[in-house]
Amino acid sequence: MIMEVLIPSSAEEICELLSQDNSRQLLAGGTDFMVEVNYRHRSPSSVIAIDRVPELRNWHHDGDSVVIGSCVTYREIERGPLATLVPALAQAARTVGSPQIRNAGTIGGNIGTASPAGDMIPVLSALGAEVSLRSSEGKREISLDDLIVGVKQTSLGQGEFIESVRVPVLESPQEFLKVGSRSAMVISVTSLALITYPKTQSVGIGLGAVNPRPTRARQAEEFIKDFLNWESMQVDPSGLDHFKELVSEASRPIDDHRSVAAYRRHSIGVLAQRALTRIFSERSPSG
Amino acid sequence: MTATETYKVGARSGVGVSSQRPDAVPKATGEFSFSSDLSSHNMLWGKTLRSPYPSARIRNIDYSEALAISGVHAILTASDVPGKNLFGLEHPDQPVLADDIVRYAGEPIALVAAEHPEIAADAISRIHVDFEVLNPLVDAESAVTADPIHPEGNVIRHLVIDYGDPTSSGDVTVEGTYEVGMQDQAFMGTESGMAVPSPDGSVDLYISTQWLHSDQKQIIEALNLPEDMVRLTLAGVGGAFGGREDVSMHVHLCMLALHTGRPVKMIYDRNESFLGHVHRHPAKIWYRHHANKDGLLVKVEGKIILDGGAYASTTSAVLANACCFSTGPYKVDNAQIEGWGVRTNNPPCGAMRGFGNVQTCFAIEAQMDKIASALDIDPVELRLKNALEPGDQIITGQEITGAAPVKEVISSLADHPMPEPAINDLLARPGGTGRTTDQKHVKRGVGFAVSIKNLMFAEGFDDSSEALCEVNDGSVAIHTACVEVGQGFVTLVHQIAEEILGVSDITVIPADTSIGSAGSTSASRQTWMSGGAVLKACEAVVVNLIEQIAEEEGVKYENLDGTLVSEDGTKTIPISEALRGRSFQEKVVHRHAPTFPLDEKGQGNAHVSFAFAAHRAVVDVDQELGLVRVVEIATSQDVGRILNPIQAVGQIEGGITQGLGLAVLEELVMKNGVIQNANFTDYLLPTALDTPPIEIASLIEEPEPGAPFGAKGIGEPPTISSTPAVVAAIRDATGLDLRRVPVRPEDIALE
């Protein structure tokens, strides 16, 4: 009945609080967690509100990458310098909830909640994001794809918390597209991030809301390589149909109250094609 | 010209100007006191245990563990209901608390009163109910012949309308089957209220509702108390749309308060609110329309099934509306209509804005477009050809004696300019913030729809409203039991009283049961009924004033537009001045012209008055993804006379948005009798980004005989034909049939 709320002021202190009792619930914005508390789906006796810890609220540019503290809000990601550095992440952040939700919700919270519909997930996956975890035992890095192991399940160890997430700064086109029945403030039916990697002349494709855990459309990424011209930024349209199919095949969607699997499978392919052709204009090699 | 540019809020009051509503600023600043803000010294919190199953037998309820929790003051079950354990808006068929059987998921079983809402919730989770889970009946069509799930049977009403010659036929026939999903009123303020017991065993209930006296009647039966021992006072209402017409927590609160001897308050959370009120009836509708080659309707055949859910609520009246207006605002000499309102183990359905007309209008207007397409006639032209006119009969044989400017409504809308082509903005396209759609994926479509709505209660119901006008030394107080749900009645009271009495110092006494019933704030009826009662009460004061002066001065005065003029014309005095130093108390009961029941062929003068509206929707559709963006909705509406322009526009904008919601977003998704999305995360209301500019092409002011100031009700028509207009526009853009609302992305993309 009584819920203790602890408000640490440093990452060090979070480690300490967790090492005292690793069953303590972390709160990083609370936009999912508090709904569950209000509906009595969860009633933890002790909560650590980590979202006021200054070092978790900061981000910094670190060489070729940017390190985003776990308690940076969607609002901060959505606009300003971060939006220029990682545009797809900003595009995804804009689709989350209402302005009030985006002012409270955080990137670390989105990762830790590990919902298949989490809007940050496909972008981070396509970016090959590395998540920095910390506990009183020390720090470790893990790829986002390995951290989220199932629907609302992570491989966080006892006493561990998400300190930050590292993503590359690419300065090349990125796209995030999301389907929902409503124009805004809607949980994802399907979403997709497409990141270009000019150095390796490849694309990264992250799928949202169609698999229990973060999924890259690896076969589609591999397949489309041969159809892309990185100088003219054009795509040979003869590859698009199969590319779409491969993306759809990488999805394992379900029927639920938000949509049906058949539509999710269809729309994820459409999103992939649209994301790709927004970046690479369609032109046959002869033309 | 947009709605807000058209009308400026006026400083003067009186009828016809946009006088500002007294609750406008408090609501905008958060100072308005809603029912959820009620509190009292020594107050307890109530909470309801509800069935998780749509159909089950209750074998045993063990609440000993819950009762033992410190801070829990009462746990009540069916056996604690002091009077009849049944209530119902039209007739009592629903248990206050389930006794041996639960018939829908969400049905109340037990009540808790505790010191704190958390303690109450904890207690609820520790009440152990032993259920024998039964197979729910969830299909409305099979309910007609299935084993009864209620002692009164599964068919709540079967209604036949047999009009004209059944053997007639036309040059073309078009046929279609249509479905309407379960929409919810989704008012912002969830159910809340507070009951305060008195030492004499009576109780005061402060509650957000739509009809205080209907509530009172049902509560006294359940409590087994005389009328004067259950007093109701309206608490601040956060929207209604039909969803507060039925009793929800009313009896529960009174029971807990009387049992504990302490004030008890309840607030439903959003989830419980979706379980705690009735919804719009899901419908399945089959039509065959016959027309001659010029496009004139010859005959309409229709079958309508409404899923009433577990209890009757207003199903009977909703079905009557669906059937009586099943041919729309069109003249047709022959009609064979059969309707069923049935009982299932789905959540109970009842009143919601549009009340039966919404469901059939969606199907009728699709059929009209099919006729237009079959005959290659312009859809607007086809509607004009068939539009009802004054003096025409509707299919119940009732003649339209009042204003019926259907053609004017249609023409004025058709003449309205179309919106500009799409602007180059990703957010403005289908998909919105999801950035899904480039301009090359967008197809634009236009749809047109027209509707008819009956105003006020029907089928012989003795419909009345009482008003008191009290004058004390020139200041005026008005009392009715009319519920302000946000529609602006309180503003209107000020306007009417000022119009008649010329006084601006007017107090509107809170609505309660110490005065006679005002009827429900529903059926687009309160301006006519309670507005009419206020008008009559004010007029009675003027009549008495003239008599008093005549007695005093020996001079007869006449009321000329708010000024008393002596017979010889030498003396004039404004009514407001003449009222100074005088006191009056005039109470009147206002009734509309009587209506009559329908006979066995569905014939009779069952309705009072009719209002018409037309909507034109422009949509952009991304067909490959099935995403829709409504670009604009334009409307013309038959309003009789506008008493407050900005409030009229408010009703129209809100109603259209609710109609848009049904067209493309709003549905309670059911799975085997259980609502899957009883929350605002997944019950999708239109956001600001989904709501297009609303253009008012014309408000047709043709005064309605018998209505105060000639004003027709305006609340419901905007919701009715906006839905089919949006869907027609999607059909226009995609070429798809689209026989079901709401239209979901998969309905478009996977076709």
PDB file of C-alpha atoms in Angstrom, chain B residues 39-193:
ATOM      1  CA  SER B  39     -15.918  16.820  -1.074  1.00  0.00           C
ATOM      2  CA  SER B  40     -17.363  16.736   2.381  1.00  0.00           C
ATOM      3  CA  HIS B  41     -16.145  16.544   5.941  1.00  0.00           C
ATOM      4  CA  ASN B  42     -15.842  12.955   7.136  1.00  0.00           C
ATOM      5  CA  MET B  43     -16.254  11.614   3.627  1.00  0.00           C
ATOM      6  CA  LEU B  44     -15.708   7.982   2.633  1.00  0.00           C
ATOM      7  CA  TRP B  45     -14.738   6.690  -0.793  1.00  0.00           C
ATOM      8  CA  GLY B  46     -16.832   4.153  -2.651  1.00  0.00           C
ATOM      9  CA  LYS B  47     -15.657   1.581  -5.143  1.00  0.00           C
ATOM     10  CA  THR B  48     -17.409  -1.031  -7.257  1.00  0.00           C
ATOM     11  CA  LEU B  49     -16.495  -4.667  -7.849  1.00  0.00           C
ATOM     12  CA  ARG B  50     -17.412  -5.609 -11.406  1.00  0.00           C
ATOM     13  CA  SER B  51     -17.672  -8.887 -13.231  1.00  0.00           C
ATOM     14  CA  PRO B  52     -14.709  -9.788 -15.436  1.00  0.00           C
ATOM     15  CA  TYR B  53     -16.935 -12.242 -17.325  1.00  0.00           C
ATOM     16  CA  PRO B  54     -19.709 -11.453 -19.815  1.00  0.00           C
ATOM     17  CA  SER B  55     -21.765 -14.407 -18.629  1.00  0.00           C
ATOM     18  CA  ALA B  56     -21.419 -16.269 -15.357  1.00  0.00           C
ATOM     19  CA  ARG B  57     -23.283 -17.629 -12.399  1.00  0.00           C
ATOM     20  CA  ILE B  58     -22.254 -16.294  -9.007  1.00  0.00           C
ATOM     21  CA  ARG B  59     -21.899 -19.272  -6.693  1.00  0.00           C
ATOM     22  CA  ASN B  60     -20.543 -17.435  -3.700  1.00  0.00           C
ATOM     23  CA  ILE B  61     -19.134 -14.084  -2.622  1.00  0.00           C
ATOM     24  CA  ASP B  62     -16.631 -14.088   0.242  1.00  0.00           C
ATOM     25  CA  TYR B  63     -15.732 -10.612   1.411  1.00  0.00           C
ATOM     26  CA  SER B  64     -14.577 -11.415   4.943  1.00  0.00           C
ATOM     27  CA  GLU B  65     -10.929 -10.680   4.117  1.00  0.00           C
ATOM     28  CA  ALA B  66     -11.819  -7.349   2.518  1.00  0.00           C
ATOM     29  CA  LEU B  67     -14.055  -6.299   5.398  1.00  0.00           C
ATOM     30  CA  ALA B  68     -11.273  -6.989   7.858  1.00  0.00           C
ATOM     31  CA  ILE B  69      -9.012  -4.356   6.289  1.00  0.00           C
ATOM     32  CA  SER B  70      -8.569  -1.373   8.547  1.00  0.00           C
ATOM     33  CA  GLY B  71     -10.390   1.627   7.093  1.00  0.00           C
ATOM     34  CA  VAL B  72     -13.064  -0.399   5.293  1.00  0.00           C
ATOM     35  CA  HIS B  73     -16.491   0.638   6.549  1.00  0.00           C
ATOM     36  CA  ALA B  74     -18.924  -1.297   4.439  1.00  0.00           C
ATOM     37  CA  ILE B  75     -19.165  -3.999   1.831  1.00  0.00           C
ATOM     38  CA  LEU B  76     -22.568  -4.363   0.228  1.00  0.00           C
ATOM     39  CA  THR B  77     -23.953  -6.935  -2.186  1.00  0.00           C
ATOM     40  CA  ALA B  78     -27.289  -7.657  -3.849  1.00  0.00           C
ATOM     41  CA  SER B  79     -28.916  -8.734  -0.592  1.00  0.00           C
ATOM     42  CA  ASP B  80     -28.268  -5.256   0.835  1.00  0.00           C
ATOM     43  CA  VAL B  81     -30.392  -3.484  -1.777  1.00  0.00           C
ATOM     44  CA  PRO B  82     -33.231  -2.179   0.413  1.00  0.00           C
ATOM     45  CA  GLY B  83     -35.924  -2.068  -2.257  1.00  0.00           C
ATOM     46  CA  LYS B  84     -36.335  -3.547  -5.687  1.00  0.00           C
ATOM     47  CA  ASN B  85     -32.993  -4.791  -7.020  1.00  0.00           C
ATOM     48  CA  LEU B  86     -33.813  -3.534 -10.492  1.00  0.00           C
ATOM     49  CA  PHE B  87     -33.458  -0.301 -12.370  1.00  0.00           C
ATOM     50  CA  GLY B  88     -33.723   0.865 -15.955  1.00  0.00           C
ATOM     51  CA  LEU B  89     -34.320   4.035 -17.900  1.00  0.00           C
ATOM     52  CA  GLU B  90     -37.351   2.829 -19.842  1.00  0.00           C
ATOM     53  CA  HIS B  91     -38.284  -0.070 -17.604  1.00  0.00           C
ATOM     54  CA  PRO B  92     -36.493  -1.820 -14.751  1.00  0.00           C
ATOM     55  CA  ASP B  93     -34.689  -4.934 -15.971  1.00  0.00           C
ATOM     56  CA  GLN B  94     -31.147  -4.425 -14.652  1.00  0.00           C
ATOM     57  CA  PRO B  95     -29.976  -5.409 -11.159  1.00  0.00           C
ATOM     58  CA  VAL B  96     -28.495  -2.663  -8.989  1.00  0.00           C
ATOM     59  CA  LEU B  97     -26.012  -5.351  -7.936  1.00  0.00           C
ATOM     60  CA  ALA B  98     -25.841  -8.726  -9.655  1.00  0.00           C
ATOM     61  CA  ASP B  99     -27.464 -11.411  -7.565  1.00  0.00           C
ATOM     62  CA  ASP B 100     -26.999 -14.871  -9.024  1.00  0.00           C
ATOM     63  CA  ILE B 101     -26.122 -14.091 -12.648  1.00  0.00           C
ATOM     64  CA  VAL B 102     -23.862 -11.608 -14.388  1.00  0.00           C
ATOM     65  CA  ARG B 103     -24.824 -10.774 -17.953  1.00  0.00           C
ATOM     66  CA  TYR B 104     -22.007  -8.503 -19.132  1.00  0.00           C
ATOM     67  CA  ALA B 105     -18.351  -7.924 -18.408  1.00  0.00           C
ATOM     68  CA  GLY B 106     -18.359  -4.929 -16.103  1.00  0.00           C
ATOM     69  CA  GLU B 107     -21.645  -5.631 -14.316  1.00  0.00           C
ATOM     70  CA  PRO B 108     -21.517  -4.387 -10.693  1.00  0.00           C
ATOM     71  CA  ILE B 109     -21.456  -7.119  -8.036  1.00  0.00           C
ATOM     72  CA  ALA B 110     -20.361  -5.515  -4.752  1.00  0.00           C
ATOM     73  CA  LEU B 111     -19.642  -2.117  -3.239  1.00  0.00           C
ATOM     74  CA  VAL B 112     -17.010  -0.933  -0.796  1.00  0.00           C
ATOM     75  CA  ALA B 113     -16.852   2.222   1.312  1.00  0.00           C
ATOM     76  CA  ALA B 114     -13.475   3.038   2.841  1.00  0.00           C
ATOM     77  CA  GLU B 115     -11.470   5.888   4.321  1.00  0.00           C
ATOM     78  CA  HIS B 116      -9.307   6.260   1.223  1.00  0.00           C
ATOM     79  CA  PRO B 117      -9.699   5.310  -2.450  1.00  0.00           C
ATOM     80  CA  GLU B 118      -6.596   3.119  -2.229  1.00  0.00           C
ATOM     81  CA  ILE B 119      -8.037   1.222   0.714  1.00  0.00           C
ATOM     82  CA  ALA B 120     -11.303   0.793  -1.182  1.00  0.00           C
ATOM     83  CA  ALA B 121      -9.421  -0.515  -4.213  1.00  0.00           C
ATOM     84  CA  ASP B 122      -7.428  -2.876  -2.036  1.00  0.00           C
ATOM     85  CA  ALA B 123     -10.637  -4.174  -0.497  1.00  0.00           C
ATOM     86  CA  ILE B 124     -12.159  -4.744  -3.929  1.00  0.00           C
ATOM     87  CA  SER B 125      -9.181  -6.904  -4.885  1.00  0.00           C
ATOM     88  CA  ARG B 126      -9.756  -9.041  -1.786  1.00  0.00           C
ATOM     89  CA  ILE B 127     -13.391  -9.855  -2.406  1.00  0.00           C
ATOM     90  CA  HIS B 128     -13.473 -13.417  -3.660  1.00  0.00           C
ATOM     91  CA  VAL B 129     -16.263 -14.290  -6.032  1.00  0.00           C
ATOM     92  CA  ASP B 130     -16.774 -17.899  -7.018  1.00  0.00           C
ATOM     93  CA  PHE B 131     -17.995 -17.753 -10.615  1.00  0.00           C
ATOM     94  CA  GLU B 132     -19.327 -20.520 -12.782  1.00  0.00           C
ATOM     95  CA  VAL B 133     -18.290 -19.097 -16.126  1.00  0.00           C
ATOM     96  CA  LEU B 134     -20.867 -19.534 -18.877  1.00  0.00           C
ATOM     97  CA  ASN B 135     -20.648 -19.234 -22.632  1.00  0.00           C
ATOM     98  CA  PRO B 136     -21.606 -15.676 -23.565  1.00  0.00           C
ATOM     99  CA  LEU B 137     -24.115 -14.860 -26.282  1.00  0.00           C
ATOM    100  CA  VAL B 138     -22.366 -12.157 -28.284  1.00  0.00           C
ATOM    101  CA  ASP B 139     -23.870 -12.327 -31.774  1.00  0.00           C
ATOM    102  CA  ALA B 140     -26.865 -10.035 -32.158  1.00  0.00           C
ATOM    103  CA  GLU B 141     -28.369 -11.864 -35.122  1.00  0.00           C
ATOM    104  CA  SER B 142     -28.413 -15.243 -33.426  1.00  0.00           C
ATOM    105  CA  ALA B 143     -29.745 -13.670 -30.223  1.00  0.00           C
ATOM    106  CA  VAL B 144     -33.207 -13.426 -31.794  1.00  0.00           C
ATOM    107  CA  THR B 145     -33.629 -17.202 -31.657  1.00  0.00           C
ATOM    108  CA  ALA B 146     -31.026 -18.156 -29.022  1.00  0.00           C
ATOM    109  CA  ASP B 147     -31.882 -19.295 -25.504  1.00  0.00           C
ATOM    110  CA  PRO B 148     -32.909 -16.272 -23.456  1.00  0.00           C
ATOM    111  CA  ILE B 149     -30.170 -14.723 -21.325  1.00  0.00           C
ATOM    112  CA  HIS B 150     -32.706 -12.715 -19.291  1.00  0.00           C
ATOM    113  CA  PRO B 151     -36.168 -13.520 -17.909  1.00  0.00           C
ATOM    114  CA  GLU B 152     -37.646 -10.977 -20.322  1.00  0.00           C
ATOM    115  CA  GLY B 153     -36.196 -12.749 -23.363  1.00  0.00           C
ATOM    116  CA  ASN B 154     -33.678 -11.651 -25.939  1.00  0.00           C
ATOM    117  CA  VAL B 155     -35.852  -9.543 -28.209  1.00  0.00           C
ATOM    118  CA  ILE B 156     -36.263  -6.199 -26.504  1.00  0.00           C
ATOM    119  CA  ARG B 157     -38.316  -4.866 -29.375  1.00  0.00           C
ATOM    120  CA  HIS B 158     -39.382  -6.040 -32.785  1.00  0.00           C
ATOM    121  CA  LEU B 159     -40.761  -3.239 -34.940  1.00  0.00           C
ATOM    122  CA  VAL B 160     -42.348  -3.431 -38.378  1.00  0.00           C
ATOM    123  CA  ILE B 161     -43.084  -0.457 -40.608  1.00  0.00           C
ATOM    124  CA  ASP B 162     -45.413  -1.393 -43.443  1.00  0.00           C
ATOM    125  CA  TYR B 163     -46.064   1.668 -45.576  1.00  0.00           C
ATOM    126  CA  GLY B 164     -47.608   1.902 -49.035  1.00  0.00           C
ATOM    127  CA  ASP B 165     -47.619  -0.907 -51.526  1.00  0.00           C
ATOM    128  CA  PRO B 166     -45.271  -3.788 -50.765  1.00  0.00           C
ATOM    129  CA  THR B 167     -45.501  -5.099 -54.333  1.00  0.00           C
ATOM    130  CA  SER B 168     -44.205  -1.889 -55.914  1.00  0.00           C
ATOM    131  CA  SER B 169     -40.829  -1.899 -57.566  1.00  0.00           C
ATOM    132  CA  GLY B 170     -38.618   0.471 -59.531  1.00  0.00           C
ATOM    133  CA  ASP B 171     -36.452   0.447 -62.656  1.00  0.00           C
ATOM    134  CA  VAL B 172     -33.320  -0.089 -60.622  1.00  0.00           C
ATOM    135  CA  THR B 173     -32.634  -1.722 -57.306  1.00  0.00           C
ATOM    136  CA  VAL B 174     -29.507  -1.416 -55.199  1.00  0.00           C
ATOM    137  CA  GLU B 175     -28.776  -3.602 -52.234  1.00  0.00           C
ATOM    138  CA  GLY B 176     -26.254  -3.549 -49.441  1.00  0.00           C
ATOM    139  CA  THR B 177     -25.469  -4.775 -45.949  1.00  0.00           C
ATOM    140  CA  TYR B 178     -23.827  -2.347 -43.559  1.00  0.00           C
ATOM    141  CA  GLU B 179     -22.301  -2.467 -40.119  1.00  0.00           C
ATOM    142  CA  VAL B 180     -21.732   0.113 -37.428  1.00  0.00           C
ATOM    143  CA  GLY B 181     -19.218  -0.570 -34.649  1.00  0.00           C
ATOM    144  CA  MET B 182     -19.708   0.315 -30.993  1.00  0.00           C
ATOM    145  CA  GLN B 183     -18.958   3.998 -30.431  1.00  0.00           C
ATOM    146  CA  ASP B 184     -18.623   5.478 -26.964  1.00  0.00           C
ATOM    147  CA  GLN B 185     -19.636   8.908 -25.692  1.00  0.00           C
ATOM    148  CA  ALA B 186     -16.131   9.217 -24.211  1.00  0.00           C
ATOM    149  CA  PHE B 187     -16.963  12.318 -22.218  1.00  0.00           C
ATOM    150  CA  MET B 188     -13.927  13.927 -20.598  1.00  0.00           C
ATOM    151  CA  GLY B 189     -15.241  13.940 -17.024  1.00  0.00           C
ATOM    152  CA  THR B 190     -15.729  10.390 -15.821  1.00  0.00           C
ATOM    153  CA  GLU B 191     -18.726   9.444 -13.676  1.00  0.00           C
ATOM    154  CA  SER B 192     -18.543  10.920 -10.211  1.00  0.00           C
ATOM    155  CA  GLY B 193     -20.813  11.965  -7.395  1.00  0.00           C
TER     156      GLY B 193
END
